[in-house]
Amino acid sequence: KAGVTQTPRYLIKTRGQQVTLSCSPISGHRSVSWYQQTPGQGLQFLFEYFSETQRNKGNFPGRFSGRQFSNSRSEMNVSTLELGDSALYLCASSLYPGSSGNTIYFGEGSWLTVV
Amino acid sequence: GEDVEQSLFLSVREGDSSVINCTYTDSSSTYLYWYKQEPGAGLQLLTYIFSNMDMKQDQRLTVLLNKKDKHLSLRIADTQTGDSAIYFCAETWGEKLTFGTGTRLTIIP
């Protein structure tokens, strides 16, 4: 069974541009969450989607957005990129939302560098 | 609060046991997780424990949970060079995971 797949793995963008990251969860999983990992702030929750609905959102500006499709695949978008958005963006997949107590698997992440 | 605390560094001789500690905050957390991150990689789920358990063993890994003290530990028996990585504990907090700062485990040959 394939794991969580994230694309692209690496990308470089310029300040002011926007970026879209994609995540395909494990087959059968309906919950997708996104996390940002930076050396300074560690792992921080961005948002969670279940059945195409955003159920929870972390403390990030409105430039960060996401969506989930009917096949459970998810995308996140960051507009008007800033240098501080450089990070590893991790997608997590589970059968149900985290509070339901089920195993949560992560992808390899998308490394974003903003120059 | 949402602070999950871990020591930043741990060095262990190859073949010894490693014990990584974590203090979490939310007594209502249902599941507590341990993840491993190798350089340049994502998070690999190592193991998890339900909050009504106090111990879970899985091959070389043993998780101990002291719910009264909100203390979680991960013991790796017979530590190998391939165990070098950063280890994160995480608790469920609402609909999300709250992570510790991570413990960098270094193996001394």
Tab-separated table of C-alpha atoms in Angstrom:
chain	number	residue	atom	x	y	z
A	1	LYS	CA	0.000	0.000	0.000
A	2	ALA	CA	1.459	3.336	-1.065
A	3	GLY	CA	2.262	5.870	1.631
A	4	VAL	CA	1.518	9.569	1.742
A	5	THR	CA	2.769	11.220	-1.432
A	6	GLN	CA	3.735	14.857	-1.582
A	7	THR	CA	4.712	16.840	-4.640
A	8	PRO	CA	6.884	18.603	-5.467
A	9	ARG	CA	9.650	17.492	-3.103
A	10	TYR	CA	11.774	20.586	-3.612
A	11	LEU	CA	11.047	24.002	-5.004
A	12	ILE	CA	12.494	27.481	-5.037
A	13	LYS	CA	10.277	30.535	-5.348
A	14	THR	CA	10.792	34.273	-5.308
A	15	ARG	CA	9.292	36.638	-2.753
A	16	GLY	CA	5.835	37.741	-3.801
A	17	GLN	CA	5.099	34.628	-5.849
A	18	GLN	CA	2.592	32.006	-4.876
A	19	VAL	CA	3.002	28.249	-4.531
A	20	THR	CA	0.742	25.205	-4.541
A	21	LEU	CA	1.728	21.972	-2.818
A	22	SER	CA	-0.043	18.683	-3.317
A	23	CYS	CA	-0.690	15.713	-1.060
A	24	SER	CA	-2.164	12.308	-1.864
A	25	PRO	CA	-3.119	10.478	1.326
A	26	ILE	CA	-2.930	6.743	1.901
A	27	SER	CA	-5.662	4.952	0.001
A	28	GLY	CA	-8.848	4.926	2.077
A	29	HIS	CA	-7.748	7.733	4.381
A	30	ARG	CA	-10.106	10.682	4.416
A	31	SER	CA	-8.367	13.082	6.769
A	32	VAL	CA	-5.454	15.232	5.620
A	33	SER	CA	-3.545	17.688	7.779
A	34	TRP	CA	-0.738	20.058	6.935
A	35	TYR	CA	2.177	21.100	9.124
A	36	GLN	CA	5.009	23.568	8.688
A	37	GLN	CA	8.455	22.711	10.025
A	38	THR	CA	11.123	25.362	10.515
A	39	PRO	CA	14.285	25.360	12.632
A	40	GLY	CA	13.008	28.251	14.721
A	41	GLN	CA	9.365	27.320	15.283
A	42	GLY	CA	9.492	23.540	15.024
A	43	LEU	CA	6.420	21.694	13.793
A	44	GLN	CA	3.307	23.827	13.622
A	45	PHE	CA	-0.190	22.866	12.583
A	46	LEU	CA	-1.573	24.614	9.519
A	47	PHE	CA	-4.986	23.061	8.858
A	48	GLU	CA	-6.943	19.855	8.648
A	49	TYR	CA	-9.433	18.605	6.099
A	50	PHE	CA	-11.933	15.801	6.350
A	51	SER	CA	-14.494	14.970	3.690
A	52	GLU	CA	-13.604	18.115	1.747
A	53	THR	CA	-14.260	20.362	4.761
A	54	GLN	CA	-11.712	22.340	6.698
A	55	ARG	CA	-12.250	21.316	10.298
A	56	ASN	CA	-9.473	23.177	12.013
A	57	LYS	CA	-6.980	25.896	11.222
A	58	GLY	CA	-3.762	26.865	12.913
A	59	ASN	CA	-2.489	30.320	13.693
A	60	PHE	CA	-1.264	31.303	10.246
A	61	PRO	CA	-2.142	34.347	8.117
A	62	GLY	CA	-4.766	34.218	5.417
A	63	ARG	CA	-2.046	33.837	2.781
A	64	PHE	CA	-2.038	30.162	3.710
A	65	SER	CA	-5.009	28.265	2.363
A	66	GLY	CA	-5.922	24.762	1.374
A	67	ARG	CA	-8.574	22.505	0.016
A	68	GLN	CA	-9.471	18.865	-0.260
A	69	PHE	CA	-10.958	17.117	-3.234
A	70	SER	CA	-13.565	14.381	-3.380
A	71	ASN	CA	-10.833	11.739	-3.772
A	72	SER	CA	-9.275	13.008	-0.484
A	73	ARG	CA	-6.259	14.507	-2.231
A	74	SER	CA	-5.374	17.882	-0.794
A	75	GLU	CA	-3.562	20.995	-1.888
A	76	MET	CA	-2.244	23.900	0.079
A	77	ASN	CA	-1.477	27.292	-1.346
A	78	VAL	CA	0.684	30.105	-0.061
A	79	SER	CA	0.270	33.471	-1.746
A	80	THR	CA	2.571	36.487	-1.679
A	81	LEU	CA	5.492	34.438	-0.434
A	82	GLU	CA	7.795	35.849	2.221
A	83	LEU	CA	11.317	34.750	3.126
A	84	GLY	CA	9.963	33.381	6.399
A	85	ASP	CA	7.764	30.920	4.529
A	86	SER	CA	10.857	28.879	3.696
A	87	ALA	CA	10.190	25.585	5.422
A	88	LEU	CA	9.452	21.910	5.109
A	89	TYR	CA	5.721	21.447	4.577
A	90	LEU	CA	4.468	18.088	5.780
A	91	CYS	CA	1.217	16.411	4.957
A	92	ALA	CA	-0.358	13.900	7.339
A	93	SER	CA	-2.940	11.270	6.487
A	94	SER	CA	-5.323	9.325	8.699
A	95	LEU	CA	-8.618	7.500	8.423
A	96	TYR	CA	-10.396	10.026	10.608
A	97	PRO	CA	-9.492	13.347	12.219
A	98	GLY	CA	-6.789	13.245	14.856
A	99	SER	CA	-9.076	13.512	17.858
A	100	SER	CA	-10.614	10.158	16.977
A	101	GLY	CA	-7.429	8.442	18.009
A	102	ASN	CA	-6.131	6.756	14.914
A	103	THR	CA	-2.690	6.346	13.482
A	104	ILE	CA	-1.405	9.371	11.635
A	105	TYR	CA	1.146	8.967	8.862
A	106	PHE	CA	3.292	11.654	7.295
A	107	GLY	CA	4.708	12.140	3.845
A	108	GLU	CA	8.298	13.029	2.984
A	109	GLY	CA	7.408	16.691	2.780
A	110	SER	CA	7.893	19.522	0.315
A	111	TRP	CA	10.946	21.669	0.854
A	112	LEU	CA	10.136	25.254	-0.044
A	113	THR	CA	12.870	27.876	-0.330
A	114	VAL	CA	11.858	31.492	-0.842
A	115	VAL	CA	14.578	33.784	-2.198
B	1	GLY	CA	-1.021	25.500	27.246
B	2	GLU	CA	0.285	23.435	24.384
B	3	ASP	CA	3.947	23.002	25.284
B	4	VAL	CA	5.332	19.530	24.847
B	5	GLU	CA	8.857	19.380	26.227
B	6	GLN	CA	11.809	17.236	25.243
B	7	SER	CA	15.531	17.378	25.818
B	8	LEU	CA	17.306	18.615	22.699
B	9	PHE	CA	20.200	16.164	22.584
B	10	LEU	CA	21.069	12.619	23.620
B	11	SER	CA	24.267	10.685	22.933
B	12	VAL	CA	24.382	6.926	23.402
B	13	ARG	CA	26.994	4.260	22.748
B	14	GLU	CA	26.187	1.726	20.076
B	15	GLY	CA	24.613	-1.331	21.654
B	16	ASP	CA	23.370	0.526	24.741
B	17	SER	CA	19.769	1.483	25.379
B	18	SER	CA	18.508	4.961	24.557
B	19	VAL	CA	15.806	6.602	26.626
B	20	ILE	CA	14.121	9.681	25.223
B	21	ASN	CA	11.816	11.585	27.529
B	22	CYS	CA	8.844	13.834	26.915
B	23	THR	CA	6.516	15.849	29.104
B	24	TYR	CA	3.141	16.679	27.637
B	25	THR	CA	0.445	19.031	28.763
B	26	ASP	CA	-3.054	17.832	28.046
B	27	SER	CA	-4.303	15.150	30.395
B	28	SER	CA	-7.207	14.542	28.036
B	29	SER	CA	-4.937	13.533	25.141
B	30	THR	CA	-6.199	10.227	23.826
B	31	TYR	CA	-3.145	9.112	21.894
B	32	LEU	CA	0.538	9.934	22.279
B	33	TYR	CA	2.927	9.341	19.417
B	34	TRP	CA	6.613	8.930	18.714
B	35	TYR	CA	7.948	9.927	15.305
B	36	LYS	CA	11.454	9.619	13.862
B	37	GLN	CA	12.918	12.096	11.387
B	38	GLU	CA	16.117	11.372	9.501
B	39	PRO	CA	18.007	14.147	7.686
B	40	GLY	CA	16.093	15.468	4.719
B	41	ALA	CA	13.142	13.183	5.315
B	42	GLY	CA	9.591	13.401	6.602
B	43	LEU	CA	8.237	11.972	9.839
B	44	GLN	CA	8.187	8.224	10.275
B	45	LEU	CA	5.621	6.902	12.740
B	46	LEU	CA	7.474	4.685	15.201
B	47	THR	CA	4.809	3.829	17.718
B	48	TYR	CA	1.918	5.256	19.688
B	49	ILE	CA	0.208	4.564	22.977
B	50	PHE	CA	-3.368	5.013	24.065
B	51	SER	CA	-3.767	7.098	27.172
B	52	ASN	CA	-5.321	4.285	29.211
B	53	MET	CA	-2.190	2.173	28.822
B	54	ASP	CA	1.002	2.543	30.805
B	55	MET	CA	3.336	0.513	28.638
B	56	LYS	CA	3.630	-0.692	25.076
B	57	GLN	CA	6.409	-2.819	23.616
B	58	ASP	CA	7.153	-3.239	19.935
B	59	GLN	CA	10.373	-5.119	19.127
B	60	ARG	CA	13.248	-2.876	20.246
B	61	LEU	CA	10.912	-0.061	21.251
B	62	THR	CA	9.260	0.327	24.652
B	63	VAL	CA	6.951	3.213	25.457
B	64	LEU	CA	6.193	4.092	29.064
B	65	LEU	CA	3.405	6.456	30.019
B	66	ASN	CA	2.980	8.064	33.439
B	67	LYS	CA	-0.319	9.823	33.107
B	68	LYS	CA	-0.210	11.310	36.598
B	69	ASP	CA	3.041	13.126	35.821
B	70	LYS	CA	2.201	13.587	32.098
B	71	HIS	CA	5.496	11.910	31.265
B	72	LEU	CA	6.153	9.780	28.227
B	73	SER	CA	9.353	7.939	27.389
B	74	LEU	CA	10.689	5.943	24.471
B	75	ARG	CA	13.309	3.303	25.108
B	76	ILE	CA	15.295	1.921	22.182
B	77	ALA	CA	17.094	-1.279	23.061
B	78	ASP	CA	20.445	-2.203	21.457
B	79	THR	CA	20.819	1.187	19.781
B	80	GLN	CA	22.316	1.034	16.294
B	81	THR	CA	23.861	3.637	14.001
B	82	GLY	CA	20.668	3.599	11.947
B	83	ASP	CA	18.817	4.949	14.967
B	84	SER	CA	20.591	8.307	14.581
B	85	ALA	CA	17.801	10.796	13.977
B	86	ILE	CA	15.572	13.357	15.627
B	87	TYR	CA	12.751	11.872	17.688
B	88	PHE	CA	9.529	13.765	18.255
B	89	CYS	CA	6.823	13.019	20.737
B	90	ALA	CA	3.364	14.353	19.936
B	91	GLU	CA	0.042	14.524	21.679
B	92	THR	CA	-3.394	14.903	20.189
B	93	TRP	CA	-4.760	18.303	21.070
B	94	GLY	CA	-8.214	18.752	19.639
B	95	GLU	CA	-8.085	17.938	15.968
B	96	LYS	CA	-4.329	18.332	15.640
B	97	LEU	CA	-1.016	17.001	16.844
B	98	THR	CA	1.148	19.110	19.107
B	99	PHE	CA	4.810	18.224	18.826
B	100	GLY	CA	7.743	18.507	21.130
B	101	THR	CA	10.932	20.223	20.034
B	102	GLY	CA	12.528	16.923	19.092
B	103	THR	CA	15.492	15.071	20.604
B	104	ARG	CA	18.525	14.564	18.400
B	105	LEU	CA	19.924	11.116	19.092
B	106	THR	CA	23.617	10.635	18.302
B	107	ILE	CA	25.194	7.196	18.364
B	108	ILE	CA	28.777	6.912	19.576
B	109	PRO	CA	30.649	4.020	17.913
